[in-house]
Coordinates of C-alpha atoms and ligand atoms in Angstrom, one line a residue:
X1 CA 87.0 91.2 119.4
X2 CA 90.9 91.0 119.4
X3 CA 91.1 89.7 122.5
X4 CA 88.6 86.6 121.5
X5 CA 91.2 86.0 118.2
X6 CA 93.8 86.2 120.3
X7 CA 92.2 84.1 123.4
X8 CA 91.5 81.8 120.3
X9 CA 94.6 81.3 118.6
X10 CA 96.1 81.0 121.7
X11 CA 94.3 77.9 122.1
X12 CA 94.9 76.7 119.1
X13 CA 98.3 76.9 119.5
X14 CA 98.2 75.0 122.8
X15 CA 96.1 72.2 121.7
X16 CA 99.0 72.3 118.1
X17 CA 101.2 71.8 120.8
X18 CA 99.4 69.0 122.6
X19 CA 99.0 67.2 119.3
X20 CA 100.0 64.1 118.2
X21 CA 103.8 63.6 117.7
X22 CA 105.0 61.7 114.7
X23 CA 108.1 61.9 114.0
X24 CA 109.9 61.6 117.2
X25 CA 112.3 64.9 117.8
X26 CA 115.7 64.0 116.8
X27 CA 114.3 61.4 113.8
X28 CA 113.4 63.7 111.2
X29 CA 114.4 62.0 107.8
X30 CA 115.7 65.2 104.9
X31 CA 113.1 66.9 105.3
X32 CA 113.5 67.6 108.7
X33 CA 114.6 72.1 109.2
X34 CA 112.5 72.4 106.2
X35 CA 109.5 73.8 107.5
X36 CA 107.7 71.0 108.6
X37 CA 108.3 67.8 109.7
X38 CA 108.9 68.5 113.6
X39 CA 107.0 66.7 116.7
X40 CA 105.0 69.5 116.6
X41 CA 102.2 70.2 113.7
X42 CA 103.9 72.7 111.4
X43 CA 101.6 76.0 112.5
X44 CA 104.5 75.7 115.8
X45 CA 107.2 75.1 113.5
X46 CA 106.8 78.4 111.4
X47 CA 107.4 80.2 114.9
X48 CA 110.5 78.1 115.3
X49 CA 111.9 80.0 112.1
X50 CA 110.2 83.6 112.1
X51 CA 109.9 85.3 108.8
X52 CA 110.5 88.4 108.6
X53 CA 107.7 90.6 109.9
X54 CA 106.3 92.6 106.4
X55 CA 103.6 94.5 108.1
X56 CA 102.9 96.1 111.5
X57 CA 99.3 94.4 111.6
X58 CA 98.2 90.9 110.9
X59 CA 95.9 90.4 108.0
X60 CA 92.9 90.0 109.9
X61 CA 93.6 93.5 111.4
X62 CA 93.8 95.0 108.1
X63 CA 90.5 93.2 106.9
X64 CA 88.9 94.5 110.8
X65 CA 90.0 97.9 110.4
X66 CA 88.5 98.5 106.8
X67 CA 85.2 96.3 107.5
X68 CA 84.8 98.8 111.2
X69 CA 85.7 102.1 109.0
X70 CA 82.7 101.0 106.4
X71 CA 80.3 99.6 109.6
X72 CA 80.5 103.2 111.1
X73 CA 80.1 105.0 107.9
X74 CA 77.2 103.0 107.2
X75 CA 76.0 103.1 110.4
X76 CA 75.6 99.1 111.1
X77 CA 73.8 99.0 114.7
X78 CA 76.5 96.7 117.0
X79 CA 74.8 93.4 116.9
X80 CA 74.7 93.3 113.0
X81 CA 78.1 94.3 112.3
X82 CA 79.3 91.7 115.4
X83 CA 77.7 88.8 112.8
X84 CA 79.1 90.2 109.8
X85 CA 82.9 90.4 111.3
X86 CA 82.5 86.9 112.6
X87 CA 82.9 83.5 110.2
X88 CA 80.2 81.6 110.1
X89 CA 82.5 78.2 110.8
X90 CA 86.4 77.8 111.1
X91 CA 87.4 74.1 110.3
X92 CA 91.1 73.6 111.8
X93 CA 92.5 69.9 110.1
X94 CA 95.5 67.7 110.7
X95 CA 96.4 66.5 107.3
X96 CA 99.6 63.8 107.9
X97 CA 100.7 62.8 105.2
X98 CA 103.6 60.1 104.5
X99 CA 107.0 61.7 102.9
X100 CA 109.5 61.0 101.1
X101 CA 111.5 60.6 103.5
X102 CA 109.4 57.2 104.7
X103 CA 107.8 59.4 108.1
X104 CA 104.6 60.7 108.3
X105 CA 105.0 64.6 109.0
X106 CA 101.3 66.6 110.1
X107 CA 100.3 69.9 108.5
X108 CA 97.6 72.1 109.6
X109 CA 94.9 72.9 107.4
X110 CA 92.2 75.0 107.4
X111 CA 88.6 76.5 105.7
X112 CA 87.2 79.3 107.4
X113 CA 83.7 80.2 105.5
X114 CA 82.8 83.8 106.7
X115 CA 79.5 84.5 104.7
X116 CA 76.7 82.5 102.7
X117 CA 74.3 84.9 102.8
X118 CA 74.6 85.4 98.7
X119 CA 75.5 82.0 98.0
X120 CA 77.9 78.9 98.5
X121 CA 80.9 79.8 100.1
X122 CA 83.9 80.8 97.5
X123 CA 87.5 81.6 98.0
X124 CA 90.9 79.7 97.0
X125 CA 93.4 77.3 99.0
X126 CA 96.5 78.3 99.5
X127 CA 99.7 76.6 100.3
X128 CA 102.4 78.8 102.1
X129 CA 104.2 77.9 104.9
X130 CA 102.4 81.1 106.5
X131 CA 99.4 80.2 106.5
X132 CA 97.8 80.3 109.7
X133 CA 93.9 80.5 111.0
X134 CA 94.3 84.4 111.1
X135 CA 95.0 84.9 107.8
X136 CA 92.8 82.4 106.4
X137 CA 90.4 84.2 108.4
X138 CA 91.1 87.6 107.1
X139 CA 91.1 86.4 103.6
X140 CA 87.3 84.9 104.2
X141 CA 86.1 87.7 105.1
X142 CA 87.6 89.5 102.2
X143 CA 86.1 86.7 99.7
X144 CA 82.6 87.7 101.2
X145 CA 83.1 91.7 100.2
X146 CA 85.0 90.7 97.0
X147 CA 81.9 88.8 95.7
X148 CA 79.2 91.1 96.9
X149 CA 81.3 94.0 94.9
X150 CA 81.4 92.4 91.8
X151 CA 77.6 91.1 92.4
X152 CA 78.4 87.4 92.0
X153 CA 76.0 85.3 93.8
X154 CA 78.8 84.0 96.6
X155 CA 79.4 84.1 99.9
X156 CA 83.3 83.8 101.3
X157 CA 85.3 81.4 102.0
X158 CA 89.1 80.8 102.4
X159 CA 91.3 77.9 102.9
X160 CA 95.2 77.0 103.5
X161 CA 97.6 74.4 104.5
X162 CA 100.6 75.3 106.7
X163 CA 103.5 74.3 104.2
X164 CA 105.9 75.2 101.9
X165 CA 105.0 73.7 98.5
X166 CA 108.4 74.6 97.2
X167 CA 109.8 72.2 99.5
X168 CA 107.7 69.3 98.2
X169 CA 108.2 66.3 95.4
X170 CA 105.0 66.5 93.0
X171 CA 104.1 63.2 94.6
X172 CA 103.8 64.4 97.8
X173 CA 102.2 67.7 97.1
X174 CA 99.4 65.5 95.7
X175 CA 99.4 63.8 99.1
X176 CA 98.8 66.7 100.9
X177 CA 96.1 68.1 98.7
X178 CA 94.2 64.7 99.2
X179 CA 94.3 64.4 103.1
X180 CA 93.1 67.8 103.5
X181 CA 90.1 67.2 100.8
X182 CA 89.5 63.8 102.6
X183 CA 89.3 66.0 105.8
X184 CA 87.2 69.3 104.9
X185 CA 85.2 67.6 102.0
X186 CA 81.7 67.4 104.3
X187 CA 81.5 71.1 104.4
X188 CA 82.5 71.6 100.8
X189 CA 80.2 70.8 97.7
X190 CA 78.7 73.0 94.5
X191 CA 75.8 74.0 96.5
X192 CA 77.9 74.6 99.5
X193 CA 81.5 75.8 99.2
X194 CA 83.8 76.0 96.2
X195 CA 87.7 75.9 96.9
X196 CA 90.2 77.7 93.7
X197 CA 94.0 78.0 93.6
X198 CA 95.6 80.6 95.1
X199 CA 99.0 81.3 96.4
X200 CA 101.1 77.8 96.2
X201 CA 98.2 76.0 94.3
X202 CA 97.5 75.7 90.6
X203 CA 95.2 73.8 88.0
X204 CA 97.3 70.7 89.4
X205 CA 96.3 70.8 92.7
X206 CA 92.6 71.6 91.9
X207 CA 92.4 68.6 89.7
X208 CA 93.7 66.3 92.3
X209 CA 91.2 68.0 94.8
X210 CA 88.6 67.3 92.7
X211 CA 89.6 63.6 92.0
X212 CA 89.8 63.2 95.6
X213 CA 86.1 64.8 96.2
X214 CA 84.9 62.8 93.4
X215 CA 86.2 59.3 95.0
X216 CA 83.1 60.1 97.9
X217 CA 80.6 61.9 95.6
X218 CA 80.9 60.7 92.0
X219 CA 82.4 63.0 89.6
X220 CA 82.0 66.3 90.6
X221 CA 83.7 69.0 88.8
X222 CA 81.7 71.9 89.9
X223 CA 82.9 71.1 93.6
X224 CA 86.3 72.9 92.5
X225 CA 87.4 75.9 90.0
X226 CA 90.6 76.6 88.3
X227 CA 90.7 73.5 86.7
X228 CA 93.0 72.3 84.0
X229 CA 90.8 72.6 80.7
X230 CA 90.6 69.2 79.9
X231 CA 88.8 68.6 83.6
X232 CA 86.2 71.0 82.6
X233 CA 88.3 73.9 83.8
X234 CA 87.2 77.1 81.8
X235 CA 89.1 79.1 79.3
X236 CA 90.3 81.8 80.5
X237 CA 90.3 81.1 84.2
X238 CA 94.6 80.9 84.7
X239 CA 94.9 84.8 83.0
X240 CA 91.5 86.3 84.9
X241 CA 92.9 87.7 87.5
X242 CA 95.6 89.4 86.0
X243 CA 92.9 90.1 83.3
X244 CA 90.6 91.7 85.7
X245 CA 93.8 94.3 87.2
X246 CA 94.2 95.3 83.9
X247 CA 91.2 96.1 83.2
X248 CA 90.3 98.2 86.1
X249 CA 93.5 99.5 85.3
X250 CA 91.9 100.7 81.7
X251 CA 89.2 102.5 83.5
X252 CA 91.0 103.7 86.5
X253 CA 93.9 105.2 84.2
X254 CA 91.7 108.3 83.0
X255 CA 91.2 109.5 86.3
X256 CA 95.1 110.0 86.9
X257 CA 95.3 111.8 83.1
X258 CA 97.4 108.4 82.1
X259 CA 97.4 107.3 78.8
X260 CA 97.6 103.2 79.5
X261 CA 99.8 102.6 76.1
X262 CA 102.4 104.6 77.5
X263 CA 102.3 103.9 81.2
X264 CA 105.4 102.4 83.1
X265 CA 105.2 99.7 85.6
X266 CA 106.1 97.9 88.3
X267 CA 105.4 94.4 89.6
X268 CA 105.7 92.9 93.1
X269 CA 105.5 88.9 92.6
X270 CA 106.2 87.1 89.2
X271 CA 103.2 84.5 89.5
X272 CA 99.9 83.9 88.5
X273 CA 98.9 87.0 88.7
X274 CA 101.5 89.2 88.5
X275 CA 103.1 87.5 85.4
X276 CA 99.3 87.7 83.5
X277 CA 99.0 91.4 84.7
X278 CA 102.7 91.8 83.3
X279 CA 102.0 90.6 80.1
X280 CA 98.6 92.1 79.6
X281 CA 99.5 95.7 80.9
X282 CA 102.3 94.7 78.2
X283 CA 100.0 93.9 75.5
X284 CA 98.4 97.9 76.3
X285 CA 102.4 99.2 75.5
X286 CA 102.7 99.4 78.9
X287 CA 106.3 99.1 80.1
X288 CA 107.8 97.0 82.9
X289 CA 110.7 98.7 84.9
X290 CA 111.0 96.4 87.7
X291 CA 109.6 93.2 88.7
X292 CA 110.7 91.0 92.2
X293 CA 109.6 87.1 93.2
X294 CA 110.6 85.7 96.3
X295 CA 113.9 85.2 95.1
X296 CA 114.6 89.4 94.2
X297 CA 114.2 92.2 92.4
X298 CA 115.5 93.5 89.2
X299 CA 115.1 96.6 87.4
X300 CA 115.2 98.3 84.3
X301 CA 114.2 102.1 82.7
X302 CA 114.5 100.7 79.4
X303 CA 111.6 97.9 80.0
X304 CA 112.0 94.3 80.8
X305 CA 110.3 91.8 78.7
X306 CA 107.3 90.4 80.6
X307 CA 106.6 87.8 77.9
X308 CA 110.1 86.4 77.7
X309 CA 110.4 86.8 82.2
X310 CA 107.1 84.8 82.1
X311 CA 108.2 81.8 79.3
X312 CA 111.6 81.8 81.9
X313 CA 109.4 81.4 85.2
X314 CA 107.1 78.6 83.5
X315 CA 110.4 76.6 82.2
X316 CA 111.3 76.8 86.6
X317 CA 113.4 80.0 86.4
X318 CA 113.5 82.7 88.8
X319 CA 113.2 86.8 88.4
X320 CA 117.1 87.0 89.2
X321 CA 118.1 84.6 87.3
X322 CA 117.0 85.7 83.9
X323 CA 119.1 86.9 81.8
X324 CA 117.6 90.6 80.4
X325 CA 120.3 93.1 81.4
X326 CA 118.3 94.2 83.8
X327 CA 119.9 95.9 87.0
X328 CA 119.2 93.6 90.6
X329 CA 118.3 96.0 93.0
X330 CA 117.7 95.4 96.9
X331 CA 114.0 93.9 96.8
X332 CA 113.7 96.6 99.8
X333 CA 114.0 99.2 97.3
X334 CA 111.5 97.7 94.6
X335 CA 108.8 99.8 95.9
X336 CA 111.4 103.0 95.7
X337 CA 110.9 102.8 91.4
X338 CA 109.6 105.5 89.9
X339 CA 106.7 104.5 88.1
X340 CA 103.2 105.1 86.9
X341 CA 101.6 102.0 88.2
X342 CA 102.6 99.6 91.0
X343 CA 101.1 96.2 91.4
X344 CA 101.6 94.2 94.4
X345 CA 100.7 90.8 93.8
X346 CA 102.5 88.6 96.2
X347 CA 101.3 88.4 99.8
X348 CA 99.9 90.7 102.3
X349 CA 101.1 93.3 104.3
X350 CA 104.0 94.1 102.2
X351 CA 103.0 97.6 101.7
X352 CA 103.7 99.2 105.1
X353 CA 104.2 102.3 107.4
X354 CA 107.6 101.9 106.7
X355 CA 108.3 101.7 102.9
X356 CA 105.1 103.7 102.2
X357 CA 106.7 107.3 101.9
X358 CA 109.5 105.9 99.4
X359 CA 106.9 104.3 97.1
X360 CA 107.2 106.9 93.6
X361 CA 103.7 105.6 92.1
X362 CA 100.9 107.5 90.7
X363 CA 98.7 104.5 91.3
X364 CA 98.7 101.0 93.0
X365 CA 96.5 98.4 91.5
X366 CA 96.2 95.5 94.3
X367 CA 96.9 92.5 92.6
X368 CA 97.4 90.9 96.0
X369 CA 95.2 90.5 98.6
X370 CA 95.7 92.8 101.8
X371 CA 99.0 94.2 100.4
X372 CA 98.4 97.5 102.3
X373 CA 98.6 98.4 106.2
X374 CA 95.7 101.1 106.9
X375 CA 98.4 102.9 107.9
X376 CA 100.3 102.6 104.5
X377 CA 96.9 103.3 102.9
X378 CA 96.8 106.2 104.6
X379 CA 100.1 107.8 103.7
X380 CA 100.0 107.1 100.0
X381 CA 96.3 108.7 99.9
X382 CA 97.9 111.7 101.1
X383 CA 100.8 111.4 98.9
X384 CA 97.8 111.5 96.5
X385 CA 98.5 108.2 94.7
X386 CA 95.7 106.8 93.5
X387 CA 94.8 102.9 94.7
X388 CA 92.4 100.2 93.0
X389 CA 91.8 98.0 96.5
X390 CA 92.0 94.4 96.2
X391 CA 88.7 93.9 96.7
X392 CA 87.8 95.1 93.7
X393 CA 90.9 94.8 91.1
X394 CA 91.8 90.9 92.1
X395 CA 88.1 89.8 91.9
X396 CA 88.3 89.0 88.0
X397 CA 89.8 85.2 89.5
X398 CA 86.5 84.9 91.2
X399 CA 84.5 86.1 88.4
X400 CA 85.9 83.6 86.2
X401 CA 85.6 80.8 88.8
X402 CA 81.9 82.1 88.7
X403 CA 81.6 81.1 85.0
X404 CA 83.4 77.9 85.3
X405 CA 81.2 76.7 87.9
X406 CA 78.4 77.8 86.0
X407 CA 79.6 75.9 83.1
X408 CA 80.2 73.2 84.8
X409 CA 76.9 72.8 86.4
X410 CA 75.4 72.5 82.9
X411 CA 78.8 71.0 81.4
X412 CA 78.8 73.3 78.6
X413 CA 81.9 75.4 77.7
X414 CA 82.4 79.3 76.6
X415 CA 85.1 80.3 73.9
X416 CA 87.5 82.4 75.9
X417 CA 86.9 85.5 73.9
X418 CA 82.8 85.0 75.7
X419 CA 84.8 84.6 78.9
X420 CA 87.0 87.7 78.9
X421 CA 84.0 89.7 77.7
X422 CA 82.0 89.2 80.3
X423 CA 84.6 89.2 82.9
X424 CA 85.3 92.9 81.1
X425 CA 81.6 93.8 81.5
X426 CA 81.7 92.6 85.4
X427 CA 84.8 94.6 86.3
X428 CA 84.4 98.1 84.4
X429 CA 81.1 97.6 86.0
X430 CA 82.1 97.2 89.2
X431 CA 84.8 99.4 88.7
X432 CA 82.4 102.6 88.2
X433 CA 79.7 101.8 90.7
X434 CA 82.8 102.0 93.4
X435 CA 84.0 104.9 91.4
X436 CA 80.7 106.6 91.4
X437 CA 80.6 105.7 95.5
X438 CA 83.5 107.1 96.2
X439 CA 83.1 110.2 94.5
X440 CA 79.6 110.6 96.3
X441 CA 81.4 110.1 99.3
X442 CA 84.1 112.5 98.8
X443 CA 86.4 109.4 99.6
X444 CA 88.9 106.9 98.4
X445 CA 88.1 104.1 96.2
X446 CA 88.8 101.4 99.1
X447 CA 86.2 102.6 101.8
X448 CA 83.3 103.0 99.6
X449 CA 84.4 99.3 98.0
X450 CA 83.8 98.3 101.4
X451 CA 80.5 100.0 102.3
X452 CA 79.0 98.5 99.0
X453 CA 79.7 94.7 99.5
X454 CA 78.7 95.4 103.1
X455 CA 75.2 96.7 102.1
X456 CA 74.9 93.9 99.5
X457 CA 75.6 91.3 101.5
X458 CA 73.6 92.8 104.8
X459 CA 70.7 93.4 102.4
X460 CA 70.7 89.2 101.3
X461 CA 71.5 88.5 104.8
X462 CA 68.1 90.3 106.2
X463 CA 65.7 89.5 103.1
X464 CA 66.9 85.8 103.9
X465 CA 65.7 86.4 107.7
X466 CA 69.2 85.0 108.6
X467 CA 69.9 88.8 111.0
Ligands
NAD1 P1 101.6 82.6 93.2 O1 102.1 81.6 94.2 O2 101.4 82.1 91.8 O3 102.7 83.8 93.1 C1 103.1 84.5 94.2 C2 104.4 85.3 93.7 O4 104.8 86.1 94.8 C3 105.5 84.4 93.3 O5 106.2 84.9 92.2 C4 106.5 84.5 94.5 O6 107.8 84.2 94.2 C5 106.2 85.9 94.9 N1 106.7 86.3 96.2 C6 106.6 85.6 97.4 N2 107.2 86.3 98.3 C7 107.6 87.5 97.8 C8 108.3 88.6 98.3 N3 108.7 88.7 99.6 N4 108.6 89.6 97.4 C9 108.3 89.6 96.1 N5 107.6 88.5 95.6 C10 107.3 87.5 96.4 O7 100.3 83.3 93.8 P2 99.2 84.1 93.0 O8 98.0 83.1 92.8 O9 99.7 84.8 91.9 O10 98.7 85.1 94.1 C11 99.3 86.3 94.4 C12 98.5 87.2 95.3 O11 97.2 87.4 94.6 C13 98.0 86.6 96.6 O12 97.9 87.7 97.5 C14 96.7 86.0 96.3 O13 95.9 85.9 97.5 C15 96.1 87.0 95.4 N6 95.0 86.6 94.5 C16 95.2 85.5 93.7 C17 94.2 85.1 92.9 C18 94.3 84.0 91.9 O14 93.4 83.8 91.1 N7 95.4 83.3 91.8 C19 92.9 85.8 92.9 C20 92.8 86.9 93.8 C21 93.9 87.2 94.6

């Protein structure tokens, strides 16, 4: 199997390289150096500038190793797990788009839709400059377990475009979101795939995707979630995912002896999530004693406000530059804090063998998707911190996504209060049957997440007569 993804991206990368090239080498306007904007598409340009590696495995391995730990466990015969590791389509784009800058510059884009066996596709669209068919692989594949844990009738589904948002005008962020509907819109639809925000997208971006859907469909706003409210978006949808980590948190705290009200905290990415997780674990009399976004990390025994941090991030501020008398530490050392509770919730893989040992948690709630190497896994089990997976504490997004596509199909609306009840009822549900799994199993709470939303979603897949 790793030598097919490999044998694959390889390819990709060739025919990338092949591609069309507009603009010339040499004529890049100001947004040439940027991160995109090259003669090559900007999946080649990414390697031109390396980030720094966070993880000593790719996404997709991460996903592969849990999803082969569960398979044998479970004991999948060969031929059924080789369908269930394997997306059902991978749609590689060009989206060119005209910039500021007067030249047309060519992103890659992608959906990858793993599993449909319980449903149309779901998963989010993310914007990073990261973002390549691996991880939009691996993140499909999560989608498809994610859903099948929390028993909403979805399949899995991930999408991303190669690009740095940050590096964008508003204008031209709208033009990218537009050429890459106009080019992935025939596989998407209510009934057939439903794209959400995630990393570098928001209620913006989803409204312009669904504009843009809507120009070849009629008005459609169940073909998106995470919608601005006035577009039919649903109450409650921006907070659920944070929502839905604290939550688990609630029912995951009595298993440590923690009393939530007077649990400390830290937070790894200021944004969506992570702020809404912030204030809510807040809201509990939680305390937060360090907090980082891509721009640092700061740190404080005494508490940092997580109301105030997220009023400064909405105005455009940044972690380090607000102005709490909080200490900046080396965002290396973040994971160092002491703490009760850590919660990752920026990008994957940040959690490895090497800053594992120095983490000084009790518990990590994943926020994030795939923040945590198997290997990383590994060493804080033994350390005996307990962990929440992402499959199961970051799924409250999708559950709400769940209700505003449901309300959308019958364009009705729930108060919020209806909302965050029954997004409560879905994860302290979900919450205990893993619980209950992995104390049958004598295991962690990760594996036996694993082996549930695999024998969901192989049970749908065989009653359907698809394996
Ligand atoms: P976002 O873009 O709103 O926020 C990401 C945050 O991470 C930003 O504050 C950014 O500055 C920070 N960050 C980036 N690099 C960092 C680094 N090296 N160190 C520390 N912080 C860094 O994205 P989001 O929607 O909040 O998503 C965060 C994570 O949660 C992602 O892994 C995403 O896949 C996952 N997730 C999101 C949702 C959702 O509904 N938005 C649902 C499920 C899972």
């Amino acid at each position: 199997m790793g030598d097919e993804v490999t044998e694959e991206r390889e390819q990709e990368e060739n025919e990338a390289a092949d591609g069309p090239t507009v603009p010339q080498e040499g004529e890049s306007g100001p947004h040439s150096g940027e991160g995109h904007g090259s003669p090559d598409k900007s999946a080649k340009q990414t390697e031109e500038e390396p980030a720094p590696r966070r993880a000593e495995v790719s996404n997709y391995e991460i996903v592969e190793h849990w999803f082969t730990v569960a398979a044998k466990r479970l004991e999948l015969p060969d031929d059924i797990a080789a369908v269930l590791r394997s997306s059902y389509r991978e749609v590689q784009v060009q989206v060119p788009v005209r910039l500021g800058d007067g030249k047309v510059h060519v992103f890659s884009g992608y959906r990858v839709q793993h599993n449909g066996a319980r449903g149309p596709y779901k998963g989010g669209i993310r914007f990073h400059a990261e973002v390549d068919l691996d991880e939009v692989r691996a993140l499909a594949e999560l989608m498809t377990w994610k859903t099948a844990i929390v028993d909403i009738p979805y399949g899995g589904a991930k999408g991303g475009v190669n690009v740095d948002p940050s590096k964008l005008e508003s204008r031209e962020l709208e033009a990218v979101a537009r050429s890459f509907m106009d080019k992935i819109e025939k596989v998407l639809g209510p009934q057939r795939d439903i794209p959400a925000p995630d990393v570098g997208t928001n209620a913006q971006v989803m409204a312009w995707l669904m504009d843009e859907y809507g120009k070849l469909h009629g008005h459609t706003p169940a073909c998106v979630t995470g919608k601005p409210i006035p577009l039919e978006g649903s109450l409650g949808r921006e907070a659920a995912t944070g929502r839905g980590v604290v939550q688990v948190f609630k029912e995951a705290a009595p298993e440590i002896d923690l009393d939530p009200g007077e649990a400390t905290f830290v937070v790894q990415g200021f944004g969506n999530v992570g702020a809404w997780a912030a204030r809510l674990m807040q809201e509990l009399g939680a305390r937060m004693v360090g907090v980082a976004d891509a721009s640092g990390a700061v740190a404080s025994g005494d508490g940092i406000d997580a109301e105030e941090l997220a009023d400064h991030v909405r105005d455009g501020g940044e972690v380090t530059d607000f102005d709490s008398g909080a200490e900046q530490i080396d965002p290396d050392d973040l994971v160092a804090l002491e703490c009760d509770v850590f919660i990752p919730a920026a990008l994957g893989g940040m959690i490895h063998k090497e800053n594992a040992d120095r983490m000084q948690c009790r518990m990590m709630v994943e926020g994030a998707n795939s923040p945590t190497t198997p290997k990383a896994d590994e060493i804080l089990n033994d350390k005996g911190v307990f962990i929440v997976p992402d499959v199961l504490a970051n799924a409250g997004g999708v559950v709400v996504s769940y209700f505003e596509w449901v309300q959308n199909l019958q364009h009705f609306r729930w108060d919020e209060d209806e909302v965050n009840k029954r997004l409560g009822e879905i994860m302290r549900r979900a919450f205990h049957e893993v619980a209950d799994r992995a104390k049958e199993n004598s295991a962690p709470m990760r594996p036996a997440a694993y082996e549930l939303g695999i024998e969901r979603v192989v049970e749908a897949a065989s009653t359907r007569g698809y394996i």
